[in-house]
mmCIF file with all atom_site columns, C-alpha atoms in Angstrom:
data_model
loop_
_atom_site.group_PDB
_atom_site.id
_atom_site.type_symbol
_atom_site.label_atom_id
_atom_site.label_alt_id
_atom_site.label_comp_id
_atom_site.label_asym_id
_atom_site.label_entity_id
_atom_site.label_seq_id
_atom_site.pdbx_PDB_ins_code
_atom_site.Cartn_x
_atom_site.Cartn_y
_atom_site.Cartn_z
_atom_site.occupancy
_atom_site.B_iso_or_equiv
_atom_site.pdbx_formal_charge
_atom_site.auth_seq_id
_atom_site.auth_comp_id
_atom_site.auth_asym_id
_atom_site.auth_atom_id
_atom_site.pdbx_PDB_model_num
ATOM 1   C CA . MET A 1 1   ? 130.660 -20.453 82.763  1.00 57.00 ? 770 MET A CA 1
ATOM 2   C CA . LYS A 1 2   ? 130.921 -18.666 86.090  1.00 51.00 ? 771 LYS A CA 1
ATOM 3   C CA . LEU A 1 3   ? 132.909 -15.663 84.245  1.00 47.00 ? 772 LEU A CA 1
ATOM 4   C CA . LYS A 1 4   ? 130.597 -15.277 81.784  1.00 45.00 ? 773 LYS A CA 1
ATOM 5   C CA . LEU A 1 5   ? 127.138 -15.025 84.604  1.00 40.00 ? 774 LEU A CA 1
ATOM 6   C CA . ILE A 1 6   ? 129.228 -12.531 86.223  1.00 46.00 ? 775 ILE A CA 1
ATOM 7   C CA . ILE A 1 7   ? 130.093 -10.508 83.480  1.00 50.00 ? 776 ILE A CA 1
ATOM 8   C CA . LEU A 1 8   ? 125.945 -10.591 82.224  1.00 45.00 ? 777 LEU A CA 1
ATOM 9   C CA . PHE A 1 9   ? 125.306 -9.890  86.090  1.00 51.00 ? 778 PHE A CA 1
ATOM 10  C CA . PHE A 1 10  ? 127.327 -6.730  86.215  1.00 52.00 ? 779 PHE A CA 1
ATOM 11  C CA . ALA A 1 11  ? 126.866 -5.315  82.594  1.00 53.00 ? 780 ALA A CA 1
ATOM 12  C CA . LEU A 1 12  ? 122.780 -5.904  83.452  1.00 53.00 ? 781 LEU A CA 1
ATOM 13  C CA . LEU A 1 13  ? 123.007 -4.094  87.282  1.00 51.00 ? 782 LEU A CA 1
ATOM 14  C CA . PRO A 1 14  ? 122.959 -0.378  85.896  1.00 51.00 ? 783 PRO A CA 1
ATOM 15  C CA . LEU A 1 15  ? 119.390 -0.937  83.868  1.00 48.00 ? 784 LEU A CA 1
ATOM 16  C CA . SER A 1 16  ? 118.205 -2.283  87.235  1.00 46.00 ? 785 SER A CA 1
ATOM 17  C CA . MET A 1 17  ? 119.824 1.001   88.947  1.00 46.00 ? 786 MET A CA 1
ATOM 18  C CA . ALA A 1 18  ? 118.120 2.969   86.773  1.00 48.00 ? 787 ALA A CA 1
ATOM 19  C CA . ALA A 1 19  ? 114.798 1.456   86.533  1.00 60.00 ? 788 ALA A CA 1
ATOM 20  C CA . GLN A 1 20  ? 114.211 3.379   89.722  1.00 76.00 ? 789 GLN A CA 1
ATOM 21  C CA . LYS A 1 21  ? 115.027 7.104   89.783  1.00 94.00 ? 790 LYS A CA 1
ATOM 22  C CA . ASN A 1 22  ? 114.757 8.848   93.184  1.00 97.00 ? 791 ASN A CA 1
ATOM 23  C CA . TYR A 1 23  ? 113.320 12.325  93.631  1.00 98.00 ? 792 TYR A CA 1
ATOM 24  C CA . GLU A 1 24  ? 113.376 15.245  96.494  1.00 98.00 ? 793 GLU A CA 1
ATOM 25  C CA . LEU A 1 25  ? 111.522 17.459  97.345  1.00 98.00 ? 794 LEU A CA 1
ATOM 26  C CA . LYS A 1 26  ? 111.991 19.853  100.419 1.00 98.00 ? 795 LYS A CA 1
ATOM 27  C CA . ASP A 1 27  ? 109.973 22.576  102.020 1.00 98.00 ? 796 ASP A CA 1
ATOM 28  C CA . PRO A 1 28  ? 110.978 26.756  101.709 1.00 97.00 ? 797 PRO A CA 1
ATOM 29  C CA . THR A 1 29  ? 112.676 26.091  105.175 1.00 97.00 ? 798 THR A CA 1
ATOM 30  C CA . GLY A 1 30  ? 114.629 22.895  104.337 1.00 97.00 ? 799 GLY A CA 1
ATOM 31  C CA . LYS A 1 31  ? 113.361 20.986  107.499 1.00 97.00 ? 800 LYS A CA 1
ATOM 32  C CA . LEU A 1 32  ? 110.580 18.394  105.643 1.00 98.00 ? 801 LEU A CA 1
ATOM 33  C CA . VAL A 1 33  ? 111.631 16.229  102.788 1.00 98.00 ? 802 VAL A CA 1
ATOM 34  C CA . ILE A 1 34  ? 109.637 14.049  100.973 1.00 98.00 ? 803 ILE A CA 1
ATOM 35  C CA . ASN A 1 35  ? 111.573 11.259  98.954  1.00 98.00 ? 804 ASN A CA 1
ATOM 36  C CA . VAL A 1 36  ? 109.549 10.203  95.605  1.00 98.00 ? 805 VAL A CA 1
ATOM 37  C CA . LYS A 1 37  ? 111.309 6.963   94.141  1.00 98.00 ? 806 LYS A CA 1
ATOM 38  C CA . LEU A 1 38  ? 110.137 5.473   91.113  1.00 97.00 ? 807 LEU A CA 1
ATOM 39  C CA . GLY A 1 39  ? 109.887 1.841   89.824  1.00 94.00 ? 808 GLY A CA 1
ATOM 40  C CA . SER A 1 40  ? 107.659 -0.943  89.420  1.00 94.00 ? 809 SER A CA 1
ATOM 41  C CA . GLU A 1 41  ? 105.757 0.513   92.264  1.00 95.00 ? 810 GLU A CA 1
ATOM 42  C CA . LEU A 1 42  ? 105.636 4.596   92.849  1.00 97.00 ? 811 LEU A CA 1
ATOM 43  C CA . THR A 1 43  ? 106.854 4.914   96.857  1.00 98.00 ? 812 THR A CA 1
ATOM 44  C CA . TYR A 1 44  ? 107.243 8.238   99.210  1.00 98.00 ? 813 TYR A CA 1
ATOM 45  C CA . SER A 1 45  ? 108.817 8.869   102.495 1.00 98.00 ? 814 SER A CA 1
ATOM 46  C CA . VAL A 1 46  ? 108.688 11.720  104.696 1.00 97.00 ? 815 VAL A CA 1
ATOM 47  C CA . SER A 1 47  ? 111.205 13.061  107.054 1.00 96.00 ? 816 SER A CA 1
ATOM 48  C CA . HIS A 1 48  ? 112.033 16.386  109.177 1.00 96.00 ? 817 HIS A CA 1
ATOM 49  C CA . GLY A 1 49  ? 115.136 17.490  110.066 1.00 94.00 ? 818 GLY A CA 1
ATOM 50  C CA . GLY A 1 50  ? 116.730 14.113  109.629 1.00 92.00 ? 819 GLY A CA 1
ATOM 51  C CA . ASP A 1 51  ? 113.995 11.994  111.523 1.00 93.00 ? 820 ASP A CA 1
ATOM 52  C CA . LEU A 1 52  ? 111.830 9.909   109.552 1.00 95.00 ? 821 LEU A CA 1
ATOM 53  C CA . ILE A 1 53  ? 108.392 10.459  109.869 1.00 94.00 ? 822 ILE A CA 1
ATOM 54  C CA . VAL A 1 54  ? 106.598 8.337   107.174 1.00 96.00 ? 823 VAL A CA 1
ATOM 55  C CA . ALA A 1 55  ? 108.881 5.035   105.706 1.00 96.00 ? 824 ALA A CA 1
ATOM 56  C CA . GLU A 1 56  ? 108.942 4.226   102.820 1.00 97.00 ? 825 GLU A CA 1
ATOM 57  C CA . SER A 1 57  ? 104.771 3.575   101.388 1.00 97.00 ? 826 SER A CA 1
ATOM 58  C CA . PRO A 1 58  ? 103.558 2.742   98.259  1.00 97.00 ? 827 PRO A CA 1
ATOM 59  C CA . ILE A 1 59  ? 101.106 4.886   96.639  1.00 98.00 ? 828 ILE A CA 1
ATOM 60  C CA . SER A 1 60  ? 98.774  4.271   93.000  1.00 98.00 ? 829 SER A CA 1
ATOM 61  C CA . MET A 1 61  ? 94.982  4.791   91.606  1.00 97.00 ? 830 MET A CA 1
ATOM 62  C CA . THR A 1 62  ? 93.372  1.581   89.983  1.00 97.00 ? 831 THR A CA 1
ATOM 63  C CA . LEU A 1 63  ? 90.932  2.335   87.917  1.00 97.00 ? 832 LEU A CA 1
ATOM 64  C CA . THR A 1 64  ? 87.311  0.830   86.609  1.00 96.00 ? 833 THR A CA 1
ATOM 65  C CA . ASP A 1 65  ? 89.331  -0.685  83.384  1.00 95.00 ? 834 ASP A CA 1
ATOM 66  C CA . GLY A 1 66  ? 92.068  -2.080  84.943  1.00 95.00 ? 835 GLY A CA 1
ATOM 67  C CA . THR A 1 67  ? 94.408  1.360   84.521  1.00 95.00 ? 836 THR A CA 1
ATOM 68  C CA . VAL A 1 68  ? 96.731  1.428   87.615  1.00 96.00 ? 837 VAL A CA 1
ATOM 69  C CA . PHE A 1 69  ? 98.178  5.082   88.458  1.00 97.00 ? 838 PHE A CA 1
ATOM 70  C CA . GLY A 1 70  ? 101.225 4.178   89.969  1.00 96.00 ? 839 GLY A CA 1
ATOM 71  C CA . LYS A 1 71  ? 102.784 0.578   88.151  1.00 95.00 ? 840 LYS A CA 1
ATOM 72  C CA . ASP A 1 72  ? 105.310 1.187   86.619  1.00 95.00 ? 841 ASP A CA 1
ATOM 73  C CA . ALA A 1 73  ? 105.483 4.261   86.001  1.00 93.00 ? 842 ALA A CA 1
ATOM 74  C CA . ARG A 1 74  ? 107.219 5.747   83.406  1.00 95.00 ? 843 ARG A CA 1
ATOM 75  C CA . LEU A 1 75  ? 108.204 9.101   83.592  1.00 97.00 ? 844 LEU A CA 1
ATOM 76  C CA . ARG A 1 76  ? 107.430 11.658  80.904  1.00 97.00 ? 845 ARG A CA 1
ATOM 77  C CA . LYS A 1 77  ? 108.573 14.847  82.947  1.00 96.00 ? 846 LYS A CA 1
ATOM 78  C CA . LYS A 1 78  ? 109.580 16.688  85.699  1.00 97.00 ? 847 LYS A CA 1
ATOM 79  C CA . THR A 1 79  ? 108.398 19.829  87.065  1.00 98.00 ? 848 THR A CA 1
ATOM 80  C CA . GLU A 1 80  ? 109.252 21.373  89.832  1.00 98.00 ? 849 GLU A CA 1
ATOM 81  C CA . LYS A 1 81  ? 107.567 25.209  91.772  1.00 97.00 ? 850 LYS A CA 1
ATOM 82  C CA . THR A 1 82  ? 107.767 27.028  94.846  1.00 98.00 ? 851 THR A CA 1
ATOM 83  C CA . VAL A 1 83  ? 104.462 29.382  95.644  1.00 97.00 ? 852 VAL A CA 1
ATOM 84  C CA . ASN A 1 84  ? 104.715 31.850  98.096  1.00 97.00 ? 853 ASN A CA 1
ATOM 85  C CA . GLN A 1 85  ? 100.911 33.694  98.230  1.00 97.00 ? 854 GLN A CA 1
ATOM 86  C CA . THR A 1 86  ? 98.993  34.961  100.891 1.00 96.00 ? 855 THR A CA 1
ATOM 87  C CA . LEU A 1 87  ? 95.543  34.318  100.480 1.00 95.00 ? 856 LEU A CA 1
ATOM 88  C CA . GLU A 1 88  ? 91.999  35.887  101.315 1.00 95.00 ? 857 GLU A CA 1
ATOM 89  C CA . THR A 1 89  ? 89.879  34.109  103.785 1.00 93.00 ? 858 THR A CA 1
ATOM 90  C CA . VAL A 1 90  ? 85.988  34.298  104.028 1.00 91.00 ? 859 VAL A CA 1
ATOM 91  C CA . ILE A 1 91  ? 84.850  32.362  106.778 1.00 90.00 ? 860 ILE A CA 1
ATOM 92  C CA . TYR A 1 92  ? 87.757  31.565  109.050 1.00 92.00 ? 861 TYR A CA 1
ATOM 93  C CA . LYS A 1 93  ? 89.219  32.973  112.539 1.00 93.00 ? 862 LYS A CA 1
ATOM 94  C CA . LYS A 1 94  ? 92.166  34.991  110.575 1.00 93.00 ? 863 LYS A CA 1
ATOM 95  C CA . ASP A 1 95  ? 91.632  37.610  107.619 1.00 94.00 ? 864 ASP A CA 1
ATOM 96  C CA . GLN A 1 96  ? 94.744  35.869  105.658 1.00 95.00 ? 865 GLN A CA 1
ATOM 97  C CA . VAL A 1 97  ? 96.208  32.543  105.656 1.00 93.00 ? 866 VAL A CA 1
ATOM 98  C CA . VAL A 1 98  ? 99.644  32.397  104.379 1.00 93.00 ? 867 VAL A CA 1
ATOM 99  C CA . ASP A 1 99  ? 100.328 29.908  101.425 1.00 95.00 ? 868 ASP A CA 1
ATOM 100 C CA . ASN A 1 100 ? 104.189 28.676  101.247 1.00 97.00 ? 869 ASN A CA 1
ATOM 101 C CA . TYR A 1 101 ? 105.436 25.625  99.415  1.00 98.00 ? 870 TYR A CA 1
ATOM 102 C CA . ASN A 1 102 ? 107.673 23.389  97.000  1.00 98.00 ? 871 ASN A CA 1
ATOM 103 C CA . GLU A 1 103 ? 105.876 21.724  94.267  1.00 98.00 ? 872 GLU A CA 1
ATOM 104 C CA . LEU A 1 104 ? 106.845 18.617  92.510  1.00 98.00 ? 873 LEU A CA 1
ATOM 105 C CA . ARG A 1 105 ? 104.463 17.480  89.445  1.00 98.00 ? 874 ARG A CA 1
ATOM 106 C CA . LEU A 1 106 ? 105.606 13.954  88.024  1.00 98.00 ? 875 LEU A CA 1
ATOM 107 C CA . ASP A 1 107 ? 103.836 13.888  84.434  1.00 98.00 ? 876 ASP A CA 1
ATOM 108 C CA . PHE A 1 108 ? 103.638 9.692   83.524  1.00 97.00 ? 877 PHE A CA 1
ATOM 109 C CA . LYS A 1 109 ? 102.782 7.740   80.568  1.00 96.00 ? 878 LYS A CA 1
ATOM 110 C CA . GLY A 1 110 ? 99.357  7.345   80.586  1.00 93.00 ? 879 GLY A CA 1
ATOM 111 C CA . SER A 1 111 ? 98.263  10.140  80.822  1.00 95.00 ? 880 SER A CA 1
ATOM 112 C CA . TYR A 1 112 ? 98.104  11.115  84.698  1.00 97.00 ? 881 TYR A CA 1
ATOM 113 C CA . SER A 1 113 ? 100.401 12.658  87.144  1.00 98.00 ? 882 SER A CA 1
ATOM 114 C CA . VAL A 1 114 ? 101.069 12.991  90.605  1.00 98.00 ? 883 VAL A CA 1
ATOM 115 C CA . ILE A 1 115 ? 102.060 16.302  92.757  1.00 98.00 ? 884 ILE A CA 1
ATOM 116 C CA . PHE A 1 116 ? 103.823 16.249  95.657  1.00 98.00 ? 885 PHE A CA 1
ATOM 117 C CA . ARG A 1 117 ? 103.986 19.362  97.958  1.00 98.00 ? 886 ARG A CA 1
ATOM 118 C CA . ALA A 1 118 ? 106.031 20.000  100.879 1.00 98.00 ? 887 ALA A CA 1
ATOM 119 C CA . TYR A 1 119 ? 104.957 22.919  103.384 1.00 98.00 ? 888 TYR A CA 1
ATOM 120 C CA . PRO A 1 120 ? 106.814 24.078  106.403 1.00 96.00 ? 889 PRO A CA 1
ATOM 121 C CA . ASP A 1 121 ? 104.026 22.320  108.547 1.00 93.00 ? 890 ASP A CA 1
ATOM 122 C CA . GLY A 1 122 ? 103.549 18.833  106.376 1.00 95.00 ? 891 GLY A CA 1
ATOM 123 C CA . ALA A 1 123 ? 103.068 16.861  103.007 1.00 97.00 ? 892 ALA A CA 1
ATOM 124 C CA . ALA A 1 124 ? 100.776 16.050  100.210 1.00 97.00 ? 893 ALA A CA 1
ATOM 125 C CA . TYR A 1 125 ? 100.568 14.342  96.982  1.00 98.00 ? 894 TYR A CA 1
ATOM 126 C CA . ARG A 1 126 ? 97.635  14.286  94.831  1.00 97.00 ? 895 ARG A CA 1
ATOM 127 C CA . PHE A 1 127 ? 96.995  12.083  91.522  1.00 98.00 ? 896 PHE A CA 1
ATOM 128 C CA . VAL A 1 128 ? 95.731  14.379  88.459  1.00 97.00 ? 897 VAL A CA 1
ATOM 129 C CA . SER A 1 129 ? 94.296  12.342  84.966  1.00 96.00 ? 898 SER A CA 1
ATOM 130 C CA . GLY A 1 130 ? 94.635  14.058  82.000  1.00 95.00 ? 899 GLY A CA 1
ATOM 131 C CA . LEU A 1 131 ? 92.465  11.470  80.328  1.00 94.00 ? 900 LEU A CA 1
ATOM 132 C CA . LYS A 1 132 ? 90.037  12.129  77.881  1.00 93.00 ? 901 LYS A CA 1
ATOM 133 C CA . GLU A 1 133 ? 87.161  10.198  78.552  1.00 92.00 ? 902 GLU A CA 1
ATOM 134 C CA . PRO A 1 134 ? 85.048  9.751   81.813  1.00 94.00 ? 903 PRO A CA 1
ATOM 135 C CA . PHE A 1 135 ? 86.522  7.272   84.168  1.00 94.00 ? 904 PHE A CA 1
ATOM 136 C CA . CYS A 1 136 ? 86.278  5.627   87.645  1.00 96.00 ? 905 CYS A CA 1
ATOM 137 C CA . VAL A 1 137 ? 88.386  4.981   90.617  1.00 97.00 ? 906 VAL A CA 1
ATOM 138 C CA . ALA A 1 138 ? 87.995  1.283   91.314  1.00 97.00 ? 907 ALA A CA 1
ATOM 139 C CA . SER A 1 139 ? 90.205  1.818   94.432  1.00 97.00 ? 908 SER A CA 1
ATOM 140 C CA . GLU A 1 140 ? 93.306  3.818   95.361  1.00 97.00 ? 909 GLU A CA 1
ATOM 141 C CA . GLN A 1 141 ? 96.245  2.647   97.313  1.00 96.00 ? 910 GLN A CA 1
ATOM 142 C CA . ALA A 1 142 ? 97.427  4.971   100.139 1.00 94.00 ? 911 ALA A CA 1
ATOM 143 C CA . LYS A 1 143 ? 99.939  3.742   102.734 1.00 93.00 ? 912 LYS A CA 1
ATOM 144 C CA . PHE A 1 144 ? 101.789 5.077   105.017 1.00 93.00 ? 913 PHE A CA 1
ATOM 145 C CA . ASN A 1 145 ? 104.375 3.305   106.947 1.00 93.00 ? 914 ASN A CA 1
ATOM 146 C CA . PHE A 1 146 ? 105.772 4.602   110.447 1.00 92.00 ? 915 PHE A CA 1
ATOM 147 C CA . PRO A 1 147 ? 108.938 3.793   111.582 1.00 91.00 ? 916 PRO A CA 1
ATOM 148 C CA . ASP A 1 148 ? 109.524 2.126   114.398 1.00 83.00 ? 917 ASP A CA 1
ATOM 149 C CA . ASN A 1 149 ? 106.167 0.832   114.948 1.00 73.00 ? 918 ASN A CA 1
ATOM 150 C CA . PRO A 1 150 ? 104.561 4.069   116.600 1.00 72.00 ? 919 PRO A CA 1
ATOM 151 C CA . LYS A 1 151 ? 101.638 3.867   119.088 1.00 69.00 ? 920 LYS A CA 1
ATOM 152 C CA . MET A 1 152 ? 98.780  6.498   118.107 1.00 63.00 ? 921 MET A CA 1
#
């Protein structure tokens, strides 16, 4: 009986490992790194120069109809791109601003996406809906888990 349980455990182990997928996005300098994990929840972490800045933190968005973007996320498509452009400003202390980042777009079943951007001096994400009907957001989970209990 023990042998059957051990065989079953090792047979199911790859399935549990495959259930969680990891994606890495670096800024154009390679110093800032965003790690994204897909599993029962969508999480991200941010490091800079090997130092962990934001520990693994969950994100999600709940609609008023109960739909949750980011829970049990099933990836349909992944795309990456690099942007390096100069933007003219209207009312700012400079006439031009450099807009340089790498982007990771994750499209999920359920008609939504999450876009992560890694800049040389910061990180960002946003949810994008592909739903055809209007909807309302009931809540958004945006946690920021900082390592080593820092004081701010």
